[in-house]
Short mmCIF file of C-alpha atoms in Angstrom, two decimals:
data_model
loop_
_atom_site.label_atom_id
_atom_site.label_comp_id
_atom_site.label_asym_id
_atom_site.label_seq_id
_atom_site.Cartn_x
_atom_site.Cartn_y
_atom_site.Cartn_z
CA UNK A 1 0.01 0.09 0.05
CA UNK A 2 1.51 3.59 -0.98
CA UNK A 3 0.04 6.12 0.95
CA UNK A 4 0.71 9.65 -0.74
CA UNK A 5 0.48 13.19 0.51
CA UNK A 6 1.95 16.39 -1.14
CA UNK A 7 4.84 16.28 1.51
CA UNK A 8 5.14 12.65 2.39
CA UNK A 9 4.98 9.13 0.92
CA UNK A 10 4.97 5.76 2.86
CA UNK A 11 4.70 2.26 1.93
CA UNK A 12 3.06 -0.45 3.82
CA UNK A 13 3.54 -4.14 3.28
CA UNK A 14 0.56 -6.17 3.58
CA UNK A 15 -0.24 -9.89 4.70
CA UNK A 16 -3.20 -11.79 5.58
CA UNK A 17 -4.94 -9.36 8.23
CA UNK A 18 -2.60 -6.34 8.60
CA UNK A 19 0.00 -3.85 7.33
CA UNK A 20 3.31 -2.87 8.70
CA UNK A 21 5.26 0.08 7.35
CA UNK A 22 7.89 -0.72 5.13
CA UNK A 23 11.21 1.20 5.57
CA UNK A 24 13.43 0.45 2.57
CA UNK A 25 13.71 1.44 -1.20
CA UNK A 26 13.83 5.10 0.00
CA UNK A 27 10.44 5.05 1.68
CA UNK A 28 9.22 6.87 3.25
CA UNK A 29 10.01 9.97 1.25
CA UNK A 30 9.51 13.24 2.81
CA UNK A 31 9.51 16.59 0.82
CA UNK A 32 12.46 18.86 1.81
CA UNK A 33 11.19 22.14 0.89
CA UNK A 34 11.67 25.04 3.48
CA UNK A 35 9.03 27.15 2.09
CA UNK A 36 6.35 24.34 1.62
CA UNK A 37 3.66 24.62 4.68
CA UNK A 38 0.83 22.18 3.71
CA UNK A 39 -0.76 23.34 7.23
CA UNK A 40 -1.04 26.76 5.83
CA UNK A 41 -2.43 25.67 2.61
CA UNK A 42 -5.07 23.87 4.36
CA UNK A 43 -5.84 26.79 6.89
CA UNK A 44 -6.49 29.22 4.13
CA UNK A 45 -8.55 26.58 2.05
CA UNK A 46 -5.98 26.32 -0.67
CA UNK A 47 -5.17 22.60 -0.25
CA UNK A 48 -5.89 21.48 -3.86
CA UNK A 49 -2.91 23.82 -5.17
CA UNK A 50 -0.50 21.73 -3.13
CA UNK A 51 -1.04 19.09 -6.20
CA UNK A 52 -0.62 21.98 -8.69
CA UNK A 53 3.08 23.11 -8.41
CA UNK A 54 5.93 21.62 -10.22
CA UNK A 55 7.95 20.67 -7.19
CA UNK A 56 4.94 18.40 -6.24
CA UNK A 57 4.73 16.79 -9.47
CA UNK A 58 8.48 16.15 -9.19
CA UNK A 59 8.38 14.77 -5.61
CA UNK A 60 5.51 12.28 -6.60
CA UNK A 61 7.46 11.15 -9.74
CA UNK A 62 10.38 10.47 -7.54
CA UNK A 63 8.15 8.21 -5.41
CA UNK A 64 6.80 6.35 -8.38
CA UNK A 65 10.14 5.55 -9.59
CA UNK A 66 11.15 4.14 -6.18
CA UNK A 67 7.91 2.10 -6.25
CA UNK A 68 8.69 0.60 -9.74
CA UNK A 69 11.95 -0.61 -8.69
CA UNK A 70 10.52 -2.28 -5.67
CA UNK A 71 7.72 -3.78 -7.77
CA UNK A 72 10.25 -4.94 -10.30
CA UNK A 73 12.04 -6.74 -7.67
CA UNK A 74 9.02 -8.06 -5.67
CA UNK A 75 5.76 -7.95 -7.87
CA UNK A 76 2.54 -7.85 -6.00
CA UNK A 77 -0.78 -5.91 -5.95
CA UNK A 78 -0.75 -2.34 -5.17
CA UNK A 79 -3.16 -0.08 -3.61
CA UNK A 80 -2.73 3.49 -3.66
CA UNK A 81 -4.37 6.03 -0.93
CA UNK A 82 -4.21 9.76 -0.61
CA UNK A 83 -6.73 12.63 -1.64
CA UNK A 84 -8.43 12.68 -4.84
CA UNK A 85 -6.11 15.35 -6.16
CA UNK A 86 -2.97 13.40 -5.10
CA UNK A 87 -4.06 10.37 -6.86
CA UNK A 88 -4.74 12.27 -9.94
CA UNK A 89 -1.49 13.69 -9.74
CA UNK A 90 0.45 10.32 -9.38
CA UNK A 91 -1.76 8.83 -12.26
CA UNK A 92 -0.47 11.69 -14.36
CA UNK A 93 3.16 11.43 -13.52
CA UNK A 94 3.65 7.74 -12.74
CA UNK A 95 4.10 4.47 -14.09
CA UNK A 96 4.10 2.23 -11.21
CA UNK A 97 0.29 2.85 -10.36
CA UNK A 98 -1.18 2.72 -13.55
CA UNK A 99 -2.65 -0.91 -12.70
CA UNK A 100 -2.97 0.09 -8.76
CA UNK A 101 -6.33 0.18 -7.10
CA UNK A 102 -7.09 3.61 -5.84
CA UNK A 103 -8.32 4.16 -2.41
CA UNK A 104 -9.65 7.90 -2.17
CA UNK A 105 -8.77 8.45 1.59
CA UNK A 106 -6.27 11.21 2.61
CA UNK A 107 -4.20 11.62 5.73
CA UNK A 108 -2.75 8.06 5.56
CA UNK A 109 0.95 8.90 5.10
CA UNK A 110 1.15 10.00 8.57
CA UNK A 111 -1.31 7.40 9.87
CA UNK A 112 -1.03 4.31 12.14
CA UNK A 113 -0.70 0.84 10.33
CA UNK A 114 -4.29 -0.05 11.68
CA UNK A 115 -5.63 2.96 9.88
CA UNK A 116 -4.37 2.04 6.81
CA UNK A 117 -5.44 -1.53 6.82
CA UNK A 118 -8.77 -0.55 7.76
CA UNK A 119 -9.07 1.99 4.60
CA UNK A 120 -7.89 -1.00 2.15
CA UNK A 121 -9.50 -3.56 3.79
CA UNK A 122 -13.12 -3.59 2.09
CA UNK A 123 -11.20 -3.55 -1.42
CA UNK A 124 -8.97 -6.50 -0.37
CA UNK A 125 -12.06 -8.49 1.03
CA UNK A 126 -13.97 -7.58 -1.99
CA UNK A 127 -11.38 -9.05 -4.59
CA UNK A 128 -11.00 -11.98 -2.50
CA UNK A 129 -14.52 -12.80 -2.79
CA UNK A 130 -14.41 -12.21 -6.40
CA UNK A 131 -11.24 -14.57 -6.69
CA UNK A 132 -13.08 -17.33 -4.72
CA UNK A 133 -16.09 -17.10 -7.05
CA UNK A 134 -13.67 -17.03 -10.12
CA UNK A 135 -12.07 -20.39 -8.72
CA UNK A 136 -15.40 -22.23 -8.55
CA UNK A 137 -16.26 -21.28 -11.99
CA UNK A 138 -13.10 -22.64 -13.24
CA UNK A 139 -13.38 -26.00 -11.20
CA UNK A 140 -17.06 -26.18 -12.63
CA UNK A 141 -15.90 -25.68 -16.29
CA UNK A 142 -13.34 -28.29 -15.86
CA UNK A 143 -15.91 -30.95 -14.56
CA UNK A 144 -17.67 -30.54 -17.92
CA UNK A 145 -14.42 -30.86 -20.08
CA UNK A 146 -13.32 -33.85 -17.86
CA UNK A 147 -10.23 -31.79 -16.62
CA UNK A 148 -11.48 -32.00 -13.02
CA UNK A 149 -9.62 -33.68 -10.05
CA UNK A 150 -10.85 -34.04 -6.72
CA UNK A 151 -9.60 -35.73 -3.09
CA UNK A 152 -6.02 -35.81 -1.99
CA UNK A 153 -5.26 -39.36 -3.74
CA UNK A 154 -6.45 -38.12 -7.25
CA UNK A 155 -4.78 -34.86 -6.85
CA UNK A 156 -1.58 -36.00 -5.69
CA UNK A 157 -1.93 -38.38 -8.49
CA UNK A 158 -2.18 -35.52 -11.21
CA UNK A 159 0.35 -33.33 -9.38
CA UNK A 160 3.31 -36.08 -9.70
CA UNK A 161 2.63 -36.12 -13.47
CA UNK A 162 2.82 -32.05 -13.56
CA UNK A 163 -0.57 -32.28 -15.03
CA UNK A 164 -2.25 -29.70 -12.55
CA UNK A 165 -2.96 -26.10 -13.90
CA UNK A 166 -4.98 -24.67 -10.89
CA UNK A 167 -4.76 -26.20 -7.38
CA UNK A 168 -7.61 -25.21 -5.02
CA UNK A 169 -7.18 -25.97 -1.44
CA UNK A 170 -9.59 -24.83 1.61
CA UNK A 171 -7.52 -22.89 4.00
CA UNK A 172 -7.65 -25.20 6.93
CA UNK A 173 -7.51 -28.67 5.08
CA UNK A 174 -5.12 -31.22 6.58
CA UNK A 175 -5.04 -34.80 6.19
CA UNK A 176 -2.98 -37.68 7.29
CA UNK A 177 -2.26 -40.08 4.71
CA UNK A 178 0.06 -43.17 3.86
CA UNK A 179 1.24 -44.53 0.26
CA UNK A 180 0.66 -48.05 -0.20
CA UNK A 181 2.44 -48.25 -3.38
CA UNK A 182 -0.79 -47.14 -5.56
CA UNK A 183 -2.69 -44.60 -3.70
CA UNK A 184 -2.85 -42.54 -0.91
CA UNK A 185 -4.98 -44.00 1.90
CA UNK A 186 -6.05 -42.63 5.39
CA UNK A 187 -3.90 -43.04 8.36
CA UNK A 188 -3.59 -41.89 11.90
CA UNK A 189 -1.40 -39.57 13.21
CA UNK A 190 1.73 -41.72 14.30
CA UNK A 191 1.13 -44.53 12.07
CA UNK A 192 4.16 -46.22 10.65
CA UNK A 193 4.89 -44.45 7.22
CA UNK A 194 2.28 -41.67 7.89
CA UNK A 195 2.58 -38.64 5.93
CA UNK A 196 0.96 -35.78 7.90
CA UNK A 197 2.32 -32.83 5.47
CA UNK A 198 0.74 -34.43 2.28
CA UNK A 199 -1.04 -31.15 1.54
CA UNK A 200 1.96 -28.86 1.80
CA UNK A 201 3.73 -31.38 -0.28
CA UNK A 202 1.16 -31.39 -3.17
CA UNK A 203 1.16 -27.50 -3.12
CA UNK A 204 4.96 -27.59 -3.17
CA UNK A 205 4.74 -29.97 -5.95
CA UNK A 206 2.21 -28.05 -8.19
CA UNK A 207 4.16 -24.89 -7.73
CA UNK A 208 7.25 -26.39 -9.08
CA UNK A 209 5.49 -27.58 -12.14
CA UNK A 210 4.04 -23.74 -12.74
CA UNK A 211 0.65 -24.51 -11.49
CA UNK A 212 -1.64 -21.83 -10.02
CA UNK A 213 -2.58 -22.25 -6.36
CA UNK A 214 -5.27 -20.79 -4.84
CA UNK A 215 -6.44 -21.03 -1.16
CA UNK A 216 -10.22 -20.67 -0.70
CA UNK A 217 -12.43 -20.39 2.55
CA UNK A 218 -13.34 -23.68 4.20
CA UNK A 219 -16.46 -25.06 2.76
CA UNK A 220 -15.78 -23.79 -0.79
CA UNK A 221 -15.05 -26.94 -2.50
CA UNK A 222 -18.29 -28.93 -1.20
CA UNK A 223 -17.84 -32.74 -2.29
CA UNK A 224 -14.20 -32.46 -3.60
CA UNK A 225 -12.90 -33.05 -0.06
CA UNK A 226 -11.00 -30.07 0.55
CA UNK A 227 -8.83 -30.23 -2.25
CA UNK A 228 -9.21 -30.06 -6.10
CA UNK A 229 -7.56 -29.17 -9.20
CA UNK A 230 -8.10 -27.95 -12.99
CA UNK A 231 -5.88 -30.46 -15.05
CA UNK A 232 -3.71 -29.09 -18.11
CA UNK A 233 -4.86 -32.37 -20.22
#
């Protein structure tokens, strides 16, 4: 999350349910101008003009360049917060933000991590919901084309053959199995040859063979048994 103001730009690094300030790659960036007084501009009702001068354009352009370098090394979705005038100017001068999600919320360049998280949370949850719906649609289409695998044994067999194009796993799905030589069969924890990390093994195998891996809320996969895949052929 990039939080933009006319005198300060901060970067936040997000996970599953929070963000923390990222102090790297030149961030936070603070505008160094003895004649710049954003508080005075706000008092006299002239805040939008803070985004109309060339120094501000240069400042935000430098922030965009720094963000471009970070995304090049660590690609991920980007959210940009700020007043509408700030977002408009950044769009005009920047490249990194072209595909970013805009959050028209000012004051977050100097805010707490929780305030930033609360501002972007509705967008992230909405995108996650759309993502789950998309996975469900792709799995249903795969059924009709006989490109569908369900259950830990069937998915494991196809994963070993590098046939999985999309792997869907319910977030808290865990199962203990053993390999009888041909199939994975249920086992108890502590049994001889029991494999308690089989779900992690499947995920790693699919990632190594170029599959897309998506974790979905519990119950999403229904009769598939907590794990399912769309096959390549």
